[in-house]
Amino acid sequence: MHKRTRRGTLFDHLILVGIALFVIIPIWGMLRISLDGSIKGAPTDFALLPVEFTLSVYEKVITKPAQSLSILGVARNSLIVSTGAATLSIVFGASMAYAFARFRFPGRQSGLFALLLGALLPPVALMTPLYIILSSIGIRTSLLGLIVVYTAFSMPFCVWNMRTAFQAVSKELEEAAFIDGATPFKAFWWVTLPIAVPSIAVAALVAFLAGYTEFAIGWLFIENSANVTLAMSVWGMMGRATWSELAALSILMSFPVVIIFIGLQKVLVDRLLLGTTNA
Amino acid sequence: VTTLKHILLVLAVVIATALALFLRFRAVEQLPIDYDEDDYLRAAQQYAVAMQNGEYGALTQLNYRPEHPPLAKIIYGLSIVSLPAVPEIPDLATNSSPASSLPQPHLNRARYTAVFLNGVAVLITAFINPIAGLLLAVHTYTIKYSSQVMLESLPMLTSALAVWFYWKSKFKINAWLVGSAVFLGLTASAKYIYALIGIAILVDWVLITRRKDKNGHWTFLKQATIWGVISLITFYLSNPYLWPAPIERLVESVTFHGGYAQSQAVQNANFPLWQPFTWLFSSVPWHPGVFLISVDLLIAIFSIVGLRSLYNKRSVYFWWLILGFFFLLIWPTKWPQYLLVVMVPVCLSAAYGVQESIKFFHLPKLIRPKRDQIHLTFKDLGIALPWLLPGLVTLGLIAIYPLLYQLAMAMTDFSVGAIRDGLSGGVWREFWLGITGQIEPTSVRLLSFNPSRSVNYAGPDLIFDVLFSFEGANLLVFEIIWSTLTVGIQTALGVFVALTLNRKGIRWRNFWLVLFILPWAIPEFIGALMWMQLFDPRFGWFVLAQSNFTQRVTLPFLINPLIPGWQDNPTQALVYLIFPAIWYGFPFMMLAANAGLKYIPQEVNEASELDGATGWQKFRHVTWPLLLPLIIPAMIIRLIFAFNQFYIFLTFQTPYPVSTFSTTSYFYFADAGAYAFSAAINIVTLIFLFGGIFAFTRWTKASQGVAYA
């Protein structure tokens, strides 16, 4: 077997450093702008490090990120909308996912195909009709309207992933419950569901994140500034606030997402591949 | 059987040629006078006058529009030599608008000559493959530019002959090969760009020689030299203008193009690098009603499907197609008639594509029911239904109904002016009245909308416009280039990083892994904002760095990192968009490849090392073939995401056509209030998504087989 030479290993590390630079430069660019108190409006000079190091920009965006709301206000809206969408997707989708996992019925294959289609549909493809439909029933500009929209985006994905989760639970456990006289619903509720909870939680998390990071459709639907979410307030700063403020709020907003992704990377890759890696 | 086959072949050839002639005769009569027709007819007049007066020596001094060689112009001159001379057509500037009138019947005589030459080209193509002939017969750009006094017909015919004869020669010196050389020479005297078939022939010839005989270089060199000399002699013989000053006049003629590419006419067009593909994917957008059939999009799609067959069956045509497009991409001038340079191999590839598709969707196989299928009844549905109901009702209300509503919207002219009518049920009303035939559809066109106070039924025209119109083709071609380019680079980088991380002796493996995941963990639009803060044309980090350093020190080779106004130049905008796309997408491919590498047994690697495989050989022949099926699901998912990419485009605000369907749909909806257009684009997105998921389900089944093996 070839022994890797010292020079070869050094070269590998140089490659990794090069790619790390590609990864870090844009992140550092934004971080630096957010920590620099010397920037008024847009930066006018080239700098690698903050010229006047300060955290005051973060203080400012925390107290007043959007027109009339505090950061708590926009974060609350984000939580309501994202949690609402994730909950609806799970609650209304769970039994359907179970049916796709356990039963054979006519139309099952086309149903699965339709679920995939829904899971990979770009949000804009549902935005157009939902805007008109929700307008005509008068809930478009409310948080409930946004919950409906984000549920429509996430629910097929959640159902698909819950189905994979249920399939992973062994059938024998359910059959044992049947022998003890359980109805199919009881077997589902007391046996399969508890085992699948961790996977369902991940599906819910993905649905939550989809709602948490969406803003373009939110801006189109919401008209009342009291209903602005965190992601929307970042976008709302474009062209209004200084570059530093925009950068600071972007970083604040991304922080929880980054933590979740790094913590759950292996599971998330499998989920985002729709359970096809068998990892 | 063979006689029947022959009869059918002859019949198909006759039909293709007859169809070609019919469509072109129609075009000759109906097409208006185009740019350049006055120039070439004027050149033809000069030759005709010289020949009428018996001054054949003048042929060596005449070559109006000397940037193009004279042969096609001489042929046009011959075609009108029997007609009485009329006052010479005035000499107008190259970029002036088309002449308002040209002398008749001279114009039509020349046009019919072009049609005749192109008819022969169709005949030859049909003889090689009848379907290819049919496709060439109905291709709209070919019809247009072979039914006007343009230079395309003659070189298209001679290049087709040169390549065909080369293939017939079986790579030996014989009459076929001499014929190939002669026609290559004639091609060069007709229009330079078509002579790239010479390069295609040489590439093919070298590769075939190498495959057949490792020591065949000398024979090849000898034969190719003879072939080259014959074509060069033919070129000079058929180019009388060069006789008095062979080198000078050739240089003068060829160097013209360099200046022309910088000219205002070319700059104003502001065509993106990939414009030739847009011509390929669209029908001629001008002259509605002239061409009758418009299947250009299908020809383009099938030509991609058939590429592999083309390479296996007739490799020289494959090289013609590849080199032709490569040349068209790098060539700065991108006029639509250049597409004809590659139309013969494109149609041949499309013909193979059609044949492949027929084989793939072999009808008897589809109709025959699958064996061992459990018979499912309504009783099964009865058991499952209570479980399905909550999900079905919810999805029905918030997803399925909206998608159906969207289909209805796409078949109206609904826009913001008619919002009151739309909100009170106007869409369904018009849709119902329209499909039951109670009202006539109004006419709508993409990109030119007519605000109306009420919703009106419009039929499926908008959806067809997105698919088949020139404006739609612009978007589709960008989508294809964008998705394949970004996912290709993401995959290459992701696999490369995963392999590097899995090498022996790498320190802090988890640190690197977490670091490289960061771009994927950051929400897409924040990532796009980060890159925008670097690329901003006025305050961006790069532009500031550049001005900062150029103030203090003069760097002689400093490349301009940000060209002002890059957002308005489609090609540059694509380059800047690729950075955030790669940055955001490669970690996912890295993780997928990393997971896939775990499935590859260590023994395989060790065995190949024992056999003395080098790093690249090991990757090419061991790792990659095992890894590919495992990462194909990830690639298809990334392709679908790239096709639907939205936030990067929203942040970078690049103009049409540097935009995805999603983004275009959003801007139509949010900024223009053109609701029906937005809906029509979304319907087309759905159609493509359908194809993508079909591929995904097929491939994931295949890849699971490998993973379990």
PDB file of N, CA and C in Angstrom, chain A residues 173-207:
ATOM      1  N   LEU A 173     -44.232  -5.269  16.167  1.00  0.00           N
ATOM      2  CA  LEU A 173     -44.666  -4.600  17.387  1.00  0.00           C
ATOM      3  C   LEU A 173     -46.177  -4.344  17.338  1.00  0.00           C
ATOM      4  N   GLU A 174     -46.644  -3.876  16.158  1.00  0.00           N
ATOM      5  CA  GLU A 174     -48.070  -3.615  16.011  1.00  0.00           C
ATOM      6  C   GLU A 174     -48.866  -4.905  16.104  1.00  0.00           C
ATOM      7  N   GLU A 175     -48.319  -5.934  15.439  1.00  0.00           N
ATOM      8  CA  GLU A 175     -49.044  -7.205  15.445  1.00  0.00           C
ATOM      9  C   GLU A 175     -49.191  -7.741  16.866  1.00  0.00           C
ATOM     10  N   ALA A 176     -48.160  -7.547  17.684  1.00  0.00           N
ATOM     11  CA  ALA A 176     -48.253  -7.957  19.089  1.00  0.00           C
ATOM     12  C   ALA A 176     -49.396  -7.221  19.776  1.00  0.00           C
ATOM     13  N   ALA A 177     -49.541  -5.929  19.449  1.00  0.00           N
ATOM     14  CA  ALA A 177     -50.619  -5.148  20.052  1.00  0.00           C
ATOM     15  C   ALA A 177     -51.974  -5.664  19.606  1.00  0.00           C
ATOM     16  N   PHE A 178     -52.063  -6.045  18.302  1.00  0.00           N
ATOM     17  CA  PHE A 178     -53.342  -6.587  17.799  1.00  0.00           C
ATOM     18  C   PHE A 178     -53.731  -7.842  18.582  1.00  0.00           C
ATOM     19  N   ILE A 179     -52.740  -8.686  18.874  1.00  0.00           N
ATOM     20  CA  ILE A 179     -53.022  -9.925  19.603  1.00  0.00           C
ATOM     21  C   ILE A 179     -53.578  -9.591  20.984  1.00  0.00           C
ATOM     22  N   ASP A 180     -53.064  -8.495  21.569  1.00  0.00           N
ATOM     23  CA  ASP A 180     -53.578  -8.099  22.875  1.00  0.00           C
ATOM     24  C   ASP A 180     -54.934  -7.417  22.770  1.00  0.00           C
ATOM     25  N   GLY A 181     -55.502  -7.380  21.553  1.00  0.00           N
ATOM     26  CA  GLY A 181     -56.842  -6.858  21.389  1.00  0.00           C
ATOM     27  C   GLY A 181     -56.926  -5.380  21.061  1.00  0.00           C
ATOM     28  N   ALA A 182     -55.812  -4.798  20.604  1.00  0.00           N
ATOM     29  CA  ALA A 182     -55.854  -3.378  20.282  1.00  0.00           C
ATOM     30  C   ALA A 182     -56.487  -3.153  18.915  1.00  0.00           C
ATOM     31  N   THR A 183     -57.184  -2.020  18.751  1.00  0.00           N
ATOM     32  CA  THR A 183     -57.703  -1.643  17.439  1.00  0.00           C
ATOM     33  C   THR A 183     -56.542  -1.059  16.641  1.00  0.00           C
ATOM     34  N   PRO A 184     -56.688  -0.961  15.301  1.00  0.00           N
ATOM     35  CA  PRO A 184     -55.600  -0.355  14.519  1.00  0.00           C
ATOM     36  C   PRO A 184     -55.231   1.037  15.033  1.00  0.00           C
ATOM     37  N   PHE A 185     -56.246   1.814  15.419  1.00  0.00           N
ATOM     38  CA  PHE A 185     -55.920   3.165  15.888  1.00  0.00           C
ATOM     39  C   PHE A 185     -55.104   3.114  17.169  1.00  0.00           C
ATOM     40  N   LYS A 186     -55.509   2.209  18.066  1.00  0.00           N
ATOM     41  CA  LYS A 186     -54.786   2.123  19.336  1.00  0.00           C
ATOM     42  C   LYS A 186     -53.338   1.687  19.089  1.00  0.00           C
ATOM     43  N   ALA A 187     -53.175   0.722  18.181  1.00  0.00           N
ATOM     44  CA  ALA A 187     -51.818   0.263  17.877  1.00  0.00           C
ATOM     45  C   ALA A 187     -50.985   1.421  17.359  1.00  0.00           C
ATOM     46  N   PHE A 188     -51.600   2.240  16.489  1.00  0.00           N
ATOM     47  CA  PHE A 188     -50.892   3.393  15.939  1.00  0.00           C
ATOM     48  C   PHE A 188     -50.533   4.375  17.052  1.00  0.00           C
ATOM     49  N   TRP A 189     -51.526   4.672  17.887  1.00  0.00           N
ATOM     50  CA  TRP A 189     -51.371   5.739  18.881  1.00  0.00           C
ATOM     51  C   TRP A 189     -50.405   5.356  19.990  1.00  0.00           C
ATOM     52  N   TRP A 190     -50.497   4.092  20.443  1.00  0.00           N
ATOM     53  CA  TRP A 190     -49.694   3.698  21.604  1.00  0.00           C
ATOM     54  C   TRP A 190     -48.389   3.014  21.221  1.00  0.00           C
ATOM     55  N   VAL A 191     -48.298   2.434  20.028  1.00  0.00           N
ATOM     56  CA  VAL A 191     -47.091   1.682  19.682  1.00  0.00           C
ATOM     57  C   VAL A 191     -46.224   2.428  18.662  1.00  0.00           C
ATOM     58  N   THR A 192     -46.788   2.643  17.459  1.00  0.00           N
ATOM     59  CA  THR A 192     -45.968   3.173  16.368  1.00  0.00           C
ATOM     60  C   THR A 192     -45.591   4.638  16.596  1.00  0.00           C
ATOM     61  N   LEU A 193     -46.583   5.436  16.936  1.00  0.00           N
ATOM     62  CA  LEU A 193     -46.344   6.875  17.055  1.00  0.00           C
ATOM     63  C   LEU A 193     -45.226   7.206  18.056  1.00  0.00           C
ATOM     64  N   PRO A 194     -45.266   6.638  19.290  1.00  0.00           N
ATOM     65  CA  PRO A 194     -44.194   6.990  20.237  1.00  0.00           C
ATOM     66  C   PRO A 194     -42.801   6.661  19.710  1.00  0.00           C
ATOM     67  N   ILE A 195     -42.690   5.528  18.979  1.00  0.00           N
ATOM     68  CA  ILE A 195     -41.361   5.161  18.476  1.00  0.00           C
ATOM     69  C   ILE A 195     -40.905   6.132  17.397  1.00  0.00           C
ATOM     70  N   ALA A 196     -41.875   6.616  16.596  1.00  0.00           N
ATOM     71  CA  ALA A 196     -41.518   7.484  15.473  1.00  0.00           C
ATOM     72  C   ALA A 196     -41.347   8.940  15.875  1.00  0.00           C
ATOM     73  N   VAL A 197     -41.625   9.278  17.145  1.00  0.00           N
ATOM     74  CA  VAL A 197     -41.609  10.687  17.556  1.00  0.00           C
ATOM     75  C   VAL A 197     -40.314  11.427  17.201  1.00  0.00           C
ATOM     76  N   PRO A 198     -39.131  10.864  17.429  1.00  0.00           N
ATOM     77  CA  PRO A 198     -37.929  11.630  17.082  1.00  0.00           C
ATOM     78  C   PRO A 198     -37.885  12.016  15.603  1.00  0.00           C
ATOM     79  N   SER A 199     -38.233  11.066  14.718  1.00  0.00           N
ATOM     80  CA  SER A 199     -38.219  11.382  13.287  1.00  0.00           C
ATOM     81  C   SER A 199     -39.271  12.425  12.940  1.00  0.00           C
ATOM     82  N   ILE A 200     -40.435  12.299  13.584  1.00  0.00           N
ATOM     83  CA  ILE A 200     -41.489  13.279  13.316  1.00  0.00           C
ATOM     84  C   ILE A 200     -41.029  14.659  13.768  1.00  0.00           C
ATOM     85  N   ALA A 201     -40.303  14.701  14.886  1.00  0.00           N
ATOM     86  CA  ALA A 201     -39.822  15.987  15.377  1.00  0.00           C
ATOM     87  C   ALA A 201     -38.889  16.631  14.362  1.00  0.00           C
ATOM     88  N   VAL A 202     -38.061  15.814  13.708  1.00  0.00           N
ATOM     89  CA  VAL A 202     -37.160  16.386  12.703  1.00  0.00           C
ATOM     90  C   VAL A 202     -37.962  16.946  11.526  1.00  0.00           C
ATOM     91  N   ALA A 203     -38.982  16.183  11.092  1.00  0.00           N
ATOM     92  CA  ALA A 203     -39.833  16.681  10.013  1.00  0.00           C
ATOM     93  C   ALA A 203     -40.468  18.005  10.415  1.00  0.00           C
ATOM     94  N   ALA A 204     -40.946  18.066  11.665  1.00  0.00           N
ATOM     95  CA  ALA A 204     -41.559  19.298  12.147  1.00  0.00           C
ATOM     96  C   ALA A 204     -40.547  20.438  12.145  1.00  0.00           C
ATOM     97  N   LEU A 205     -39.317  20.114  12.518  1.00  0.00           N
ATOM     98  CA  LEU A 205     -38.272  21.140  12.560  1.00  0.00           C
ATOM     99  C   LEU A 205     -38.018  21.713  11.172  1.00  0.00           C
ATOM    100  N   VAL A 206     -37.981  20.833  10.164  1.00  0.00           N
ATOM    101  CA  VAL A 206     -37.755  21.318   8.797  1.00  0.00           C
ATOM    102  C   VAL A 206     -38.906  22.232   8.384  1.00  0.00           C
ATOM    103  N   ALA A 207     -40.137  21.827   8.727  1.00  0.00           N
ATOM    104  CA  ALA A 207     -41.290  22.666   8.409  1.00  0.00           C
ATOM    105  C   ALA A 207     -41.180  24.003   9.131  1.00  0.00           C
TER     106      ALA A 207
END
